[in-house]
Tab-separated table of C-alpha atoms in Angstrom:
chain	number	residue	atom	x	y	z
A	237	MET	CA	29.762	53.548	-21.722
A	238	LYS	CA	26.240	54.453	-22.051
A	239	LYS	CA	25.621	52.061	-24.670
A	240	TYR	CA	26.426	49.028	-21.906
A	241	PHE	CA	24.142	50.639	-19.456
A	242	LYS	CA	21.070	50.239	-22.180
A	243	PHE	CA	21.661	46.226	-21.430
A	244	LEU	CA	21.676	46.307	-17.979
A	245	PRO	CA	18.287	45.653	-17.013
A	246	PHE	CA	17.654	43.673	-19.922
A	247	LEU	CA	21.121	41.263	-18.116
A	248	LEU	CA	19.562	41.693	-14.610
A	249	LEU	CA	16.053	40.576	-15.656
A	250	SER	CA	17.395	37.498	-17.434
A	251	PHE	CA	19.543	37.269	-14.476
A	252	CYS	CA	16.406	36.990	-11.931
A	253	LEU	CA	14.766	35.051	-14.290
A	254	VAL	CA	17.009	32.303	-14.233
A	255	LEU	CA	17.870	32.323	-11.074
A	256	ASN	CA	13.826	31.485	-10.296
A	257	SER	CA	13.018	29.835	-12.825
A	258	CYS	CA	12.405	26.311	-11.228
A	259	SER	CA	12.972	25.888	-7.999
A	260	GLN	CA	14.327	22.575	-6.850
A	261	GLU	CA	10.553	21.831	-5.233
A	262	GLU	CA	9.258	22.888	-8.637
A	263	ILE	CA	11.567	20.457	-10.376
A	264	LEU	CA	10.112	17.349	-7.379
A	265	ASP	CA	6.798	18.481	-8.331
A	266	ILE	CA	7.249	18.660	-11.807
A	267	ASP	CA	8.954	14.813	-11.274
A	268	ASP	CA	6.249	13.656	-9.075
A	269	ASN	CA	4.367	14.647	-11.947
A	270	ILE	CA	6.096	12.877	-14.597
A	271	ASN	CA	6.165	9.453	-12.501
A	272	ALA	CA	2.486	9.526	-11.353
A	273	LYS	CA	1.337	9.721	-15.269
A	274	SER	CA	3.910	6.827	-16.282
A	275	ALA	CA	2.441	4.501	-13.376
A	276	SER	CA	-1.066	5.678	-14.565
A	277	ILE	CA	-0.055	4.181	-18.108
A	278	GLU	CA	1.599	1.371	-16.774
A	279	SER	CA	-1.251	-0.034	-14.932
A	280	SER	CA	-3.463	0.758	-17.371
A	281	PHE	CA	-1.100	-1.814	-19.793
A	282	GLU	CA	-1.820	-3.946	-16.720
A	283	ILE	CA	-5.040	-3.682	-17.117
A	284	GLU	CA	-4.716	-4.474	-20.729
A	285	SER	CA	-2.806	-7.472	-20.438
A	286	MET	CA	-5.399	-8.925	-17.519
A	287	LEU	CA	-8.054	-8.351	-20.267
A	288	LEU	CA	-5.732	-10.290	-22.945
A	289	SER	CA	-5.369	-12.542	-20.898
A	290	LEU	CA	-8.817	-13.881	-21.052
A	291	SER	CA	-8.697	-15.176	-24.122
A	292	ASP	CA	-7.716	-18.608	-23.787
A	293	TYR	CA	-11.277	-18.849	-21.625
A	294	ASN	CA	-13.968	-21.771	-22.835
A	295	LEU	CA	-17.192	-19.720	-22.652
A	296	LYS	CA	-19.204	-22.193	-22.974
A	297	ASP	CA	-18.355	-23.513	-19.335
A	298	LEU	CA	-18.871	-20.223	-18.570
A	299	ASP	CA	-21.618	-19.515	-14.774
A	300	GLU	CA	-22.224	-16.929	-12.274
A	301	GLU	CA	-19.535	-18.125	-10.278
A	302	SER	CA	-16.547	-18.201	-12.907
A	303	ALA	CA	-16.795	-15.583	-14.279
A	304	GLN	CA	-17.014	-13.195	-10.800
A	305	LEU	CA	-13.211	-14.977	-10.676
A	306	LEU	CA	-12.152	-14.010	-14.240
A	307	ILE	CA	-13.613	-10.373	-13.531
A	308	GLU	CA	-12.581	-9.755	-9.938
A	309	PRO	CA	-8.989	-9.040	-9.982
A	310	ILE	CA	-9.384	-6.577	-13.466
A	311	ILE	CA	-12.103	-4.722	-11.062
A	312	ASP	CA	-9.389	-4.738	-8.483
A	313	GLN	CA	-6.948	-3.564	-10.741
A	314	THR	CA	-9.187	-0.249	-12.080
A	315	VAL	CA	-10.188	0.406	-8.696
A	316	SER	CA	-6.477	0.403	-7.733
A	317	GLN	CA	-6.541	2.754	-10.828
A	318	LEU	CA	-8.767	4.654	-9.702
A	319	ILE	CA	-7.981	5.716	-6.070
A	320	SER	CA	-4.028	6.397	-7.094
A	321	GLU	CA	-5.426	8.983	-9.193
A	322	GLY	CA	-7.570	10.944	-6.506
A	323	ILE	CA	-11.101	9.563	-7.096
A	324	SER	CA	-12.142	8.337	-3.538
A	325	GLU	CA	-13.593	5.062	-3.149
A	326	GLN	CA	-16.899	7.050	-1.805
A	327	GLU	CA	-17.289	8.800	-5.428
A	328	ILE	CA	-16.544	5.223	-6.776
A	329	ILE	CA	-18.911	3.670	-4.730
A	330	GLU	CA	-21.401	6.382	-5.135
A	331	GLU	CA	-21.644	5.977	-9.313
A	332	PHE	CA	-21.504	2.127	-9.632
A	333	GLY	CA	-23.043	0.797	-6.089
A	334	SER	CA	-19.727	-1.270	-4.664
A	335	LEU	CA	-16.237	-1.385	-5.264
A	336	LYS	CA	-16.922	-5.135	-6.410
A	337	SER	CA	-19.570	-4.473	-8.838
A	338	PRO	CA	-19.393	-6.062	-12.543
A	339	ASN	CA	-20.389	-2.730	-14.010
A	340	LEU	CA	-16.491	-1.867	-13.126
A	341	ILE	CA	-15.319	-3.750	-15.612
A	342	HIS	CA	-16.696	-0.631	-18.468
A	343	MET	CA	-14.347	1.498	-16.570
A	344	SER	CA	-11.913	-0.993	-17.146
A	345	LEU	CA	-11.982	-0.579	-20.915
A	346	ALA	CA	-13.172	2.778	-20.881
A	347	MET	CA	-9.437	3.423	-18.730
A	348	VAL	CA	-7.270	1.908	-21.421
A	349	ALA	CA	-9.039	2.897	-24.648
A	350	SER	CA	-8.828	6.453	-22.972
A	351	ASP	CA	-4.792	5.772	-22.471
A	352	LYS	CA	-4.556	4.094	-25.766
A	353	VAL	CA	-6.975	6.489	-27.670
A	354	GLU	CA	-3.845	8.233	-30.112
A	355	VAL	CA	-1.811	4.963	-29.828
A	356	LYS	CA	-4.278	2.451	-31.277
A	357	ALA	CA	-7.145	3.494	-32.867
A	358	ASP	CA	-8.633	-0.289	-32.831
A	359	THR	CA	-8.983	-0.365	-28.946
A	360	VAL	CA	-11.424	2.241	-29.129
A	361	ASP	CA	-13.660	0.181	-31.404
A	362	CYS	CA	-13.605	-2.946	-29.656
A	363	ILE	CA	-14.363	-0.986	-26.400
A	364	LEU	CA	-17.616	-0.045	-28.748
A	365	ARG	CA	-18.432	-2.939	-30.176
A	366	ALA	CA	-17.898	-4.769	-26.779
A	367	THR	CA	-20.196	-2.187	-24.814
A	368	GLY	CA	-22.502	-2.206	-27.893
A	369	ILE	CA	-22.631	2.002	-27.115
A	370	GLN	CA	-21.816	2.519	-31.108
A	371	ALA	CA	-22.662	6.403	-30.468
A	372	ILE	CA	-19.918	6.889	-28.785
A	373	HIS	CA	-16.421	7.901	-31.241
A	374	GLU	CA	-12.841	8.793	-30.812
A	375	ALA	CA	-13.800	12.503	-30.585
A	376	PHE	CA	-15.966	11.742	-27.792
A	377	TRP	CA	-13.381	10.339	-25.368
A	378	GLY	CA	-11.406	13.687	-25.956
A	379	ASN	CA	-13.901	15.140	-24.286
A	380	PHE	CA	-12.714	13.261	-21.293
A	381	THR	CA	-10.394	15.849	-19.561
A	382	ASN	CA	-9.681	13.659	-16.599
A	383	ARG	CA	-11.233	9.906	-14.904
A	384	ARG	CA	-13.654	11.959	-12.625
A	385	LEU	CA	-15.329	12.743	-16.228
A	386	LEU	CA	-15.117	9.496	-17.131
A	387	LEU	CA	-16.046	7.536	-14.292
A	388	ARG	CA	-19.806	9.208	-14.174
A	389	ALA	CA	-20.176	8.726	-17.684
A	390	VAL	CA	-19.041	4.782	-17.541
A	391	GLY	CA	-21.275	4.359	-14.142
A	392	ARG	CA	-24.350	5.754	-15.734
A	393	LEU	CA	-23.402	3.498	-19.188
A	394	ALA	CA	-22.636	0.024	-17.194
A	395	THR	CA	-26.015	-0.215	-16.047
A	396	ARG	CA	-26.570	-2.298	-19.083
A	397	ALA	CA	-24.418	-4.833	-18.206
A	398	ALA	CA	-25.940	-8.242	-17.131
A	399	GLY	CA	-24.116	-8.619	-13.810
A	400	TRP	CA	-20.563	-11.100	-13.501
A	401	ILE	CA	-21.922	-12.892	-16.597
A	402	GLY	CA	-22.508	-9.683	-18.385
A	403	ALA	CA	-19.339	-8.367	-17.212
A	404	ALA	CA	-17.378	-11.589	-18.412
A	405	LEU	CA	-18.921	-11.648	-21.822
A	406	ILE	CA	-18.170	-8.144	-22.064
A	407	VAL	CA	-14.691	-8.428	-21.431
A	408	ALA	CA	-14.664	-11.494	-24.021
A	409	ASP	CA	-15.984	-9.626	-26.559
A	410	PHE	CA	-13.300	-7.097	-26.399
A	411	VAL	CA	-10.329	-9.443	-26.519
A	412	LEU	CA	-11.646	-10.664	-29.695
A	413	CYS	CA	-11.840	-7.655	-31.352
A	414	MET	CA	-8.217	-6.627	-29.675
A	415	ASN	CA	-7.014	-10.442	-30.855
A	416	ASP	CA	-8.529	-10.112	-34.666
A	417	ASN	CA	-7.004	-6.611	-34.737
C-alpha cells in the first residue's frame, strides 16, 4: 500500500495540471490570436496582389494624378492593416505626415517583405532594389519583431520618395522585379 501512496502526490499534481492547463478563455484567446495572424497574412497577400496587378500599366503615360489613383488603394489597404494590428492613426501620421502620404508605399512593400521573408527571399531583394536601399539585408528584416519598429524604420527611409510619381515608380520597379523572378 505504501508503494501506491508514493505516486499519489504525482497523480494529484498531474490531475491539477490537466484541469488548469487551458481554460475556455485561454482557448478563445489562442483562437483569436491565430485568427488575427491569419488575417494579417491574408491582408499582406492582398496588398501584394494589388501591387502585382499594376504590372500591366503603361508607365510612359504616368502623370502625378494617375500615379495617385494607382497608389491610393494600396495605401488605404496598408493603413487599414496597420490600424488592425493596433497602430493608431496618430502614430501613422507622426511617421508619415498623413494617412494619404505617398511615402506609405514603402510601408506596403515592407509589410509584404516582412511577412514573406522566410517564404520567398526574392521579395526582400525586390524591395531592396525598388527602394534603392542596399544596406538593408535579410538579417536586418529579422530585427523587426513588430510592426511599430518597422513603421518607424520605414517612415525614416520613406523621405526618399519624390511624391506620388516616386511612389508609383517604386511600385513599378517592385512589380517588374517580382515578375522577373
